[in-house]
XYZ file of C-alpha atoms in Angstrom:
566
model
C 74.133 23.243 -18.741
C 73.133 19.925 -17.210
C 72.739 19.538 -13.507
C 75.396 16.835 -13.477
C 77.946 19.226 -15.040
C 77.048 21.864 -12.481
C 77.529 19.316 -9.677
C 80.919 18.334 -11.181
C 82.097 21.930 -11.196
C 80.849 22.357 -7.659
C 82.815 19.210 -6.679
C 86.008 20.727 -8.135
C 85.422 23.983 -6.303
C 84.739 21.983 -3.119
C 88.023 20.115 -3.593
C 89.928 23.339 -4.160
C 88.389 24.908 -1.055
C 89.294 21.804 0.957
C 92.944 21.952 -0.228
C 93.139 25.659 0.499
C 91.675 25.026 3.941
C 94.263 22.286 4.536
C 97.117 24.582 3.533
C 95.823 27.244 5.882
C 95.716 24.733 8.730
C 99.205 23.522 7.894
C 100.435 27.126 7.733
C 98.847 27.899 11.095
C 100.330 24.775 12.679
C 103.701 25.476 11.134
C 104.163 22.235 9.231
C 107.257 22.349 7.054
C 107.012 22.396 3.259
C 108.344 18.905 2.914
C 105.608 17.485 5.141
C 103.085 19.617 3.318
C 104.069 17.904 0.069
C 103.727 14.488 1.659
C 100.334 15.304 3.063
C 99.189 16.695 -0.267
C 100.339 13.496 -1.987
C 98.270 11.451 0.485
C 95.218 13.583 -0.284
C 95.784 13.199 -3.987
C 96.181 9.426 -3.672
C 92.962 9.070 -1.660
C 91.006 11.120 -4.167
C 92.483 9.258 -7.149
C 91.752 5.809 -5.611
C 88.169 6.829 -4.899
C 87.612 8.097 -8.410
C 89.263 5.019 -9.958
C 86.958 2.707 -7.996
C 83.950 4.677 -9.029
C 84.993 4.627 -12.671
C 85.546 0.880 -12.557
C 82.097 0.282 -11.118
C 80.458 2.413 -13.770
C 82.426 0.624 -16.516
C 81.204 -2.710 -15.159
C 77.614 -1.426 -15.175
C 77.991 -0.365 -18.800
C 79.251 -3.823 -19.754
C 76.346 -5.523 -18.006
C 73.875 -3.256 -19.726
C 75.360 -3.928 -23.141
C 75.306 -7.683 -22.510
C 71.690 -7.547 -21.348
C 70.754 -5.548 -24.429
C 72.269 -8.186 -26.682
C 70.447 -11.060 -24.928
C 67.132 -9.240 -24.929
C 67.410 -8.382 -28.605
C 67.903 -12.035 -29.541
C 65.051 -13.292 -27.331
C 62.777 -10.530 -28.467
C 63.360 -11.398 -32.091
C 62.431 -15.035 -31.401
C 59.259 -14.102 -29.469
C 58.090 -11.736 -32.183
C 58.489 -14.521 -34.695
C 56.525 -17.025 -32.542
C 53.773 -14.576 -31.721
C 53.690 -13.335 -35.296
C 53.889 -9.682 -34.384
C 55.990 -6.887 -35.805
C 59.625 -6.698 -34.603
C 60.368 -4.284 -31.802
C 61.594 -0.921 -33.103
C 64.331 0.639 -30.993
C 64.179 4.351 -30.469
C 66.936 6.367 -32.052
C 69.337 8.461 -29.975
C 68.436 6.681 -26.777
C 70.789 5.948 -23.915
C 72.115 2.496 -23.094
C 70.267 2.402 -19.797
C 66.914 3.338 -21.342
C 67.397 0.908 -24.229
C 68.119 -1.972 -21.853
C 65.060 -1.140 -19.775
C 62.796 -0.939 -22.851
C 64.064 -4.255 -24.249
C 63.742 -6.037 -20.915
C 60.196 -4.761 -20.427
C 59.217 -5.800 -23.923
C 60.673 -9.295 -23.451
C 58.702 -9.803 -20.230
C 55.554 -8.677 -21.982
C 56.132 -11.049 -24.877
C 56.796 -13.973 -22.526
C 53.552 -13.292 -20.688
C 51.599 -13.136 -23.941
C 53.071 -16.416 -25.105
C 52.210 -18.156 -21.842
C 48.650 -16.811 -21.821
C 48.030 -17.842 -25.411
C 49.243 -21.368 -24.781
C 47.091 -21.736 -21.653
C 43.992 -20.337 -23.368
C 44.514 -22.634 -26.340
C 44.653 -25.655 -24.055
C 41.460 -24.673 -22.208
C 39.598 -23.935 -25.428
C 40.614 -27.288 -26.881
C 39.336 -29.143 -23.804
C 36.000 -27.286 -23.898
C 35.639 -27.877 -27.602
C 36.239 -31.594 -27.193
C 33.585 -31.892 -24.483
C 30.972 -29.869 -26.349
C 31.509 -31.724 -29.585
C 30.900 -35.053 -27.852
C 27.584 -33.817 -26.421
C 26.437 -32.245 -29.700
C 27.732 -35.101 -31.871
C 30.003 -32.773 -33.871
C 33.655 -33.094 -35.065
C 36.279 -31.295 -32.896
C 38.133 -28.174 -34.011
C 41.497 -28.917 -35.676
C 44.380 -26.861 -34.200
C 48.167 -27.287 -33.712
C 48.856 -27.200 -29.980
C 52.683 -27.203 -30.401
C 52.860 -23.721 -31.923
C 51.861 -20.447 -30.364
C 48.428 -19.441 -31.733
C 47.913 -16.007 -33.179
C 45.376 -13.575 -31.793
C 43.139 -14.147 -34.790
C 43.255 -17.915 -34.319
C 42.409 -17.596 -30.630
C 39.553 -15.231 -31.414
C 38.069 -17.655 -33.949
C 38.481 -20.518 -31.502
C 36.745 -18.504 -28.740
C 33.860 -17.684 -31.028
C 33.471 -21.327 -31.954
C 33.424 -22.465 -28.308
C 30.955 -19.717 -27.378
C 28.686 -20.777 -30.232
C 28.897 -24.397 -29.140
C 27.997 -23.424 -25.564
C 24.978 -21.441 -26.720
C 23.931 -24.324 -28.943
C 24.293 -26.765 -26.084
C 22.289 -24.585 -23.670
C 19.589 -23.996 -26.221
C 19.290 -27.665 -27.157
C 19.425 -28.762 -23.523
C 16.639 -26.376 -22.516
C 14.669 -27.497 -25.522
C 15.271 -31.137 -24.670
C 14.269 -30.694 -21.009
C 11.134 -28.774 -21.961
C 10.102 -31.286 -24.597
C 10.865 -34.197 -22.299
C 8.715 -32.742 -19.519
C 5.825 -32.183 -21.906
C 6.190 -35.681 -23.352
C 6.050 -37.238 -19.881
C 2.952 -35.210 -18.982
C 1.251 -36.149 -22.220
C 2.048 -39.818 -21.745
C 0.677 -39.723 -18.207
C -2.463 -37.938 -19.340
C -2.984 -40.317 -22.239
C -1.966 -43.317 -20.127
C 0.645 -44.120 -22.767
C 3.593 -46.381 -21.942
C 6.918 -45.886 -23.828
C 7.206 -48.725 -26.295
C 10.075 -47.740 -28.654
C 13.775 -47.570 -27.736
C 13.838 -43.836 -28.458
C 10.878 -43.160 -26.150
C 12.546 -45.196 -23.419
C 15.808 -43.245 -23.854
C 13.934 -39.978 -23.560
C 11.870 -40.904 -20.516
C 14.111 -43.274 -18.575
C 17.756 -42.295 -19.172
C 19.725 -39.460 -17.530
C 19.400 -36.068 -19.224
C 23.175 -35.568 -19.416
C 23.588 -38.848 -21.308
C 21.191 -37.913 -24.088
C 22.871 -36.852 -27.344
C 21.706 -33.352 -28.254
C 22.031 -33.734 -31.994
C 19.722 -31.957 -34.413
C 18.289 -35.271 -35.511
C 17.378 -36.258 -31.956
C 15.794 -32.863 -31.241
C 13.708 -33.093 -34.399
C 12.558 -36.593 -33.460
C 11.622 -35.338 -29.988
C 9.517 -32.527 -31.432
C 7.725 -34.905 -33.775
C 6.902 -37.273 -30.899
C 5.608 -34.387 -28.762
C 3.390 -33.116 -31.591
C 1.800 -36.509 -31.993
C 1.080 -36.771 -28.276
C -0.216 -33.190 -28.046
C -2.662 -33.737 -30.890
C -4.178 -36.654 -29.027
C -4.175 -34.767 -25.737
C -5.695 -31.583 -27.224
C -8.485 -33.546 -28.792
C -9.306 -35.246 -25.493
C -9.019 -31.983 -23.502
C -11.296 -30.096 -25.873
C -13.934 -32.751 -25.587
C -13.670 -32.936 -21.800
C -13.632 -29.164 -21.323
C -16.720 -28.769 -23.447
C -18.467 -31.421 -21.407
C -17.413 -29.769 -18.130
C -18.659 -26.338 -19.245
C -22.033 -27.741 -20.172
C -22.224 -29.695 -16.910
C -21.333 -26.647 -14.784
C -23.933 -24.469 -16.500
C -26.608 -27.120 -16.069
C -25.644 -27.579 -12.404
C -26.121 -23.866 -11.777
C -29.311 -23.562 -13.760
C -30.885 -26.659 -12.264
C -29.603 -25.617 -8.824
C -28.127 -29.021 -8.178
C -27.128 -29.208 -4.477
C -23.478 -29.611 -3.511
C -23.946 -33.104 -2.118
C -25.041 -34.284 -5.576
C -22.103 -32.548 -7.265
C -19.428 -33.998 -5.006
C -19.430 -37.517 -6.555
C -18.722 -35.931 -9.957
C -16.087 -33.481 -8.662
C -13.346 -36.088 -9.075
C -13.838 -36.119 -12.853
C -13.885 -32.335 -13.243
C -10.169 -32.412 -14.049
C -8.118 -34.431 -16.504
C -8.864 -35.757 -19.975
C -8.351 -39.473 -19.697
C -10.718 -41.869 -21.419
C -12.469 -42.913 -18.228
C -12.949 -39.244 -17.290
C -14.421 -38.427 -20.693
C -16.887 -41.290 -20.469
C -17.984 -40.289 -16.960
C -18.500 -36.676 -18.050
C -20.649 -37.742 -20.961
C -22.862 -39.810 -18.686
C -23.323 -36.885 -16.295
C -24.171 -34.539 -19.159
C -26.800 -36.904 -20.523
C -28.399 -37.129 -17.094
C -28.475 -33.348 -16.696
C -29.961 -32.826 -20.156
C -32.879 -35.008 -19.191
C -33.333 -33.043 -15.972
C -33.205 -29.776 -17.894
C -36.069 -30.754 -20.151
C -38.015 -31.774 -17.076
C -37.226 -28.483 -15.241
C -37.090 -25.963 -18.098
C -38.977 -23.341 -16.050
C -36.452 -23.483 -13.215
C -33.568 -23.162 -15.682
C -35.051 -20.074 -17.315
C -35.693 -18.440 -13.935
C -32.063 -19.106 -12.920
C -30.870 -17.426 -16.123
C -33.140 -14.471 -15.364
C -31.484 -14.044 -11.958
C -28.110 -13.903 -13.689
C -29.498 -11.473 -16.270
C -30.695 -9.162 -13.487
C -27.256 -9.275 -11.892
C -25.559 -8.280 -15.152
C -28.154 -5.530 -15.693
C -27.215 -4.112 -12.307
C -23.492 -4.366 -13.042
C -23.986 -2.645 -16.429
C -26.281 0.011 -14.864
C -29.181 -0.760 -17.196
C -32.213 1.498 -16.959
C -35.748 0.159 -16.655
C -36.368 0.848 -20.354
C -33.272 -1.162 -21.341
C -34.396 -4.062 -19.179
C -37.888 -4.042 -20.600
C -36.449 -4.102 -24.131
C -35.712 -7.834 -23.641
C -39.319 -9.017 -23.904
C -38.623 -12.775 -23.402
C -37.645 -11.962 -19.796
C -41.308 -11.334 -18.992
C -42.748 -14.267 -20.957
C -44.506 -17.076 -19.083
C -44.424 -19.552 -21.971
C -41.525 -21.793 -20.871
C -40.364 -23.508 -24.061
C -37.054 -24.532 -25.588
C -37.176 -21.458 -27.825
C -37.541 -19.195 -24.782
C -34.581 -20.940 -23.149
C -32.519 -20.405 -26.293
C -33.332 -16.674 -26.317
C -32.253 -16.362 -22.691
C -29.015 -18.240 -23.388
C -28.217 -15.918 -26.274
C -28.930 -12.787 -24.217
C -26.838 -13.883 -21.228
C -23.881 -14.631 -23.503
C -24.186 -11.177 -25.091
C -24.351 -9.478 -21.697
C -21.337 -11.372 -20.398
C -19.248 -10.303 -23.364
C -20.485 -6.705 -23.076
C -19.576 -6.543 -19.389
C -16.120 -8.070 -19.905
C -15.281 -5.605 -22.703
C -16.229 -2.554 -20.582
C -15.464 -4.021 -17.166
C -12.981 -1.337 -16.109
C -15.458 1.452 -16.852
C -18.293 -0.228 -14.950
C -16.001 -0.904 -11.988
C -15.013 2.780 -11.959
C -18.665 3.826 -11.782
C -19.278 1.272 -9.047
C -16.336 2.686 -7.104
C -17.810 6.181 -7.388
C -21.173 4.866 -6.109
C -19.485 3.289 -3.082
C -17.517 6.455 -2.301
C -20.665 8.552 -2.702
C -22.584 6.401 -0.221
C -19.669 6.653 2.204
C -19.609 10.421 1.734
C -23.333 10.661 2.522
C -22.785 8.532 5.615
C -20.045 10.907 6.826
C -22.354 13.852 6.156
C -25.063 12.216 8.252
C -22.628 11.636 11.108
C -21.333 15.207 10.863
C -24.829 16.543 11.622
C -25.275 14.236 14.641
C -24.603 16.146 17.935
C -23.600 12.932 19.712
C -20.456 12.730 17.544
C -18.746 15.278 19.848
C -18.484 12.713 22.645
C -15.323 11.615 20.759
C -14.720 8.458 22.720
C -11.540 6.644 21.652
C -10.587 9.286 19.063
C -13.368 8.234 16.629
C -14.218 11.839 15.754
C -10.654 12.619 14.665
C -10.500 9.414 12.647
C -13.803 10.192 10.905
C -12.656 13.728 10.093
C -9.451 12.408 8.490
C -11.391 9.890 6.405
C -13.922 12.544 5.470
C -11.172 14.961 4.364
C -9.571 12.207 2.318
C -12.906 11.385 0.697
C -13.487 15.037 -0.176
C -10.331 14.867 -2.316
C -11.032 11.419 -3.752
C -14.543 12.051 -5.097
C -13.719 15.026 -7.411
C -10.591 13.283 -8.672
C -12.526 10.099 -9.392
C -15.220 12.088 -11.200
C -12.620 13.742 -13.439
C -11.018 10.406 -14.300
C -14.382 8.830 -15.084
C -15.370 11.828 -17.198
C -12.256 11.459 -19.373
C -12.697 7.697 -19.729
C -16.389 8.019 -20.545
C -15.717 10.662 -23.194
C -13.180 8.355 -24.806
C -15.614 5.428 -24.601
C -18.420 7.495 -26.183
C -16.140 8.502 -29.049
C -15.158 4.885 -29.701
C -18.702 3.491 -29.354
C -20.459 6.464 -31.010
C -23.124 6.308 -28.308
C -23.815 7.857 -24.907
C -22.761 6.069 -21.725
C -25.782 5.980 -19.430
C -26.255 5.020 -15.807
C -29.830 4.055 -14.989
C -30.985 5.626 -18.246
C -29.112 8.904 -17.671
C -25.713 10.210 -18.785
C -23.219 9.558 -16.034
C -22.026 13.145 -15.545
C -25.642 14.357 -15.504
C -26.366 11.642 -12.968
C -23.438 12.837 -10.800
C -24.562 16.469 -11.040
C -28.093 15.462 -10.081
C -26.833 13.563 -7.027
C -24.857 16.590 -5.866
C -27.879 18.841 -6.379
C -30.174 16.491 -4.439
C -27.608 16.416 -1.657
C -27.429 20.207 -1.604
C -31.236 20.534 -1.465
C -31.426 18.011 1.365
C -28.780 19.896 3.351
C -30.643 23.144 2.761
C -33.892 21.578 3.945
C -32.276 20.237 7.109
C -30.626 23.585 7.780
C -33.905 25.453 7.451
C -35.709 22.984 9.713
C -32.958 23.360 12.298
C -33.143 27.160 12.150
C -36.936 27.073 12.531
C -36.690 24.708 15.480
C -34.018 26.855 17.133
C -36.129 29.966 16.583
C -39.203 28.400 18.176
C -37.222 27.060 21.110
C -35.569 30.437 21.677
C -38.932 32.168 21.692
C -40.276 29.616 24.178
C -37.289 30.055 26.457
C -37.508 33.837 26.328
C -41.195 33.592 27.246
C -41.135 30.878 29.922
C -37.467 30.597 30.886
C -35.103 27.626 30.672
C -35.421 24.377 32.597
C -32.111 23.167 34.060
C -31.389 19.523 33.782
C -28.937 17.367 35.654
C -25.982 16.146 33.528
C -26.072 12.451 32.779
C -23.996 10.291 35.040
C -20.759 8.854 33.703
C -19.029 5.723 34.992
C -16.607 6.530 37.786
C -17.842 10.135 38.272
C -19.863 11.106 41.407
C -22.500 13.793 40.646
C -22.508 16.973 42.713
C -25.155 17.143 45.471
C -27.603 19.984 45.031
C -27.606 22.728 47.648
C -30.515 24.414 49.343
C -33.259 25.812 47.125
C -34.944 29.105 47.598
C -37.533 31.040 45.662
C -36.663 34.394 44.206
C -39.412 36.189 42.329
C -41.070 32.866 41.350
C -37.806 31.621 39.750
C -36.280 28.532 41.389
C -32.485 28.437 41.361
C -29.966 26.097 42.972
C -27.406 27.237 45.454
C -24.210 26.469 43.651
C -20.514 26.807 44.134
C -18.667 29.672 42.393
C -17.489 27.369 39.573
C -20.734 25.487 39.013
C -22.813 25.771 35.828
C -26.268 24.848 34.553
C -26.840 22.883 31.299
C -29.943 24.084 29.422
C -32.166 21.808 27.399
C -31.438 23.540 24.100
C -28.398 22.010 22.417
C -26.832 20.876 25.681
C -24.861 24.159 25.923
C -23.439 25.118 29.335
C -23.926 28.682 30.664
C -22.890 30.383 33.873
C -25.188 30.631 36.883
C -26.574 34.118 37.542
C -25.582 33.745 41.245
C -22.683 36.043 42.117
C -19.269 34.449 42.483
C -16.556 35.051 45.060
C -14.079 37.763 44.129
C -10.538 36.498 43.368
C -9.156 37.722 46.724
C -12.251 37.489 48.935
C -13.300 34.721 51.290
C -16.908 35.733 52.057
C -19.872 35.269 49.786
C -21.349 38.461 48.437
C -25.061 38.058 47.633
C -26.537 40.511 45.212
C -30.164 41.302 45.783
C -32.333 40.216 42.902
C -34.898 42.875 43.723
C -32.569 45.848 44.053
C -33.701 47.296 40.786
C -30.351 46.862 39.102
C -30.831 43.327 37.738
C -34.089 41.409 37.860
C -34.421 37.605 37.636
C -35.969 38.014 34.195
C -32.973 40.072 33.052
C -30.664 37.305 34.296
C -32.637 34.711 32.342
C -32.563 36.857 29.209
C -28.793 37.238 29.511
C -28.398 33.448 29.920
C -30.629 32.797 26.923
C -28.603 35.216 24.825
C -25.368 33.511 25.824
C -26.948 30.123 25.061
C -27.940 31.269 21.550
C -24.432 32.551 20.814
C -22.810 29.264 21.879
C -25.286 27.186 19.874
C -24.775 29.429 16.886
C -21.027 28.748 16.977
C -21.598 24.969 17.053
C -24.190 25.042 14.277
C -22.051 27.135 11.955
C -22.097 26.044 8.324
C -19.286 24.321 6.517
C -18.925 23.854 2.787
C -17.654 21.070 0.488
C -17.281 21.347 -3.271
C -19.517 24.373 -3.461
C -22.438 22.826 -1.499
C -23.450 23.982 1.962
C -23.194 21.338 4.716
């Protein structure tokens, strides 16, 4: 059962309960039967009037809905015909209210589609007209009075999009060609003489017709100008290269080069003529100074040999380098060799730079190792020691990683070249291993020398005793004044405060004075007799020497890096 039917039944029950309640009230009051009938009639009339009004309103709503349905059906049929879409299919067994809502919604949708299509058609037509004028093309024929179909709009959109792309492409092409044409004309000192050239150079870019014919004519004009320009540039560049090489080889001073610097750019006729004159002059100087030229090339050869890590045998293989017969043939041999070396270095530049980087890091590593063995490094003024340790730790990680990368690259290079990659006549990885081994041997030698020196100094101190020395003065610090001195069994010792200390010569290590200190809670000095038989002055010195050796041993402890003792 529907909820509305349930509510209707509940309304009837409610009405019955209300009437029963009224009768009970009337019975309780004692209203006569005749008045009860009158009152019941009043209730009936009120209820009937209310229901009649409600029924009339609902009947009016039904009429309005039916009228709206009829109007919407007619308009919808017309819109479907104009938009060329399928007629709207009404759902079967639908209510009047739902049908009216569906038709009204569909009509609004169709109206919106019609309006949008008309507006889009108008905009597309305006764009098409403008683009066709710029591209010198006929406009697109379309009937603006009718509503266009979706297919027609889609075709029109595609056409306009194509025209836009064509316009952008031709405009970019035109601007690029125009810029190049202007540059070429300036370089060639060419003045526009035809009407087309004047239109290209002088008129506004937006006024130029971007037709295919005009673009083709532009390209042809640019090609003609570029051929002339390329020919001039090639000649001038060749002259400049020869001039620069002769300048360097003849070691021409800068003050003599400056007058010619103005013609080292450009390819105009006057520039080309000036370059040719300079080249002729330098050629004459070259023949007069052939020895100087060859020696300059040899300097450059030596530089490339260093950059390519040539061994002495490889350098000696070029015999003309050591010849003293300065002839044109010798100059030609040097020119050929320097060109070969340049090309060789450029092809393998990355590999040579990697080796050079390893060399620089290795030298820096050795420098850090040298500083690490310097006792003065512990002064640590300004935090330099901490900074060096951080850089040293970073370098300890960088070197092995760089070696692995170089090893992989060198193996690949050797496979491609079918030859061994050598550094100073030795395979690179063998060279690296040898450097590490030499470093290890040097560290071992230094360590042994240090141990021998420490051993001798310890023996001397145990035999003759240590010699105290006054700490060096520092700015802003007042040194302590020495106390009274007394002799005790031929050993001279300073009267010191309980917290004083003596710095021995060996290693600069501080050790405690053998003089007795005040007890934590005492106020009087307690002097222990040095001749009591319990502790002799020599025993005190031996104890101090032992403490000194232990402290120095902790400072001189060994550290390791990559398997080598430091």
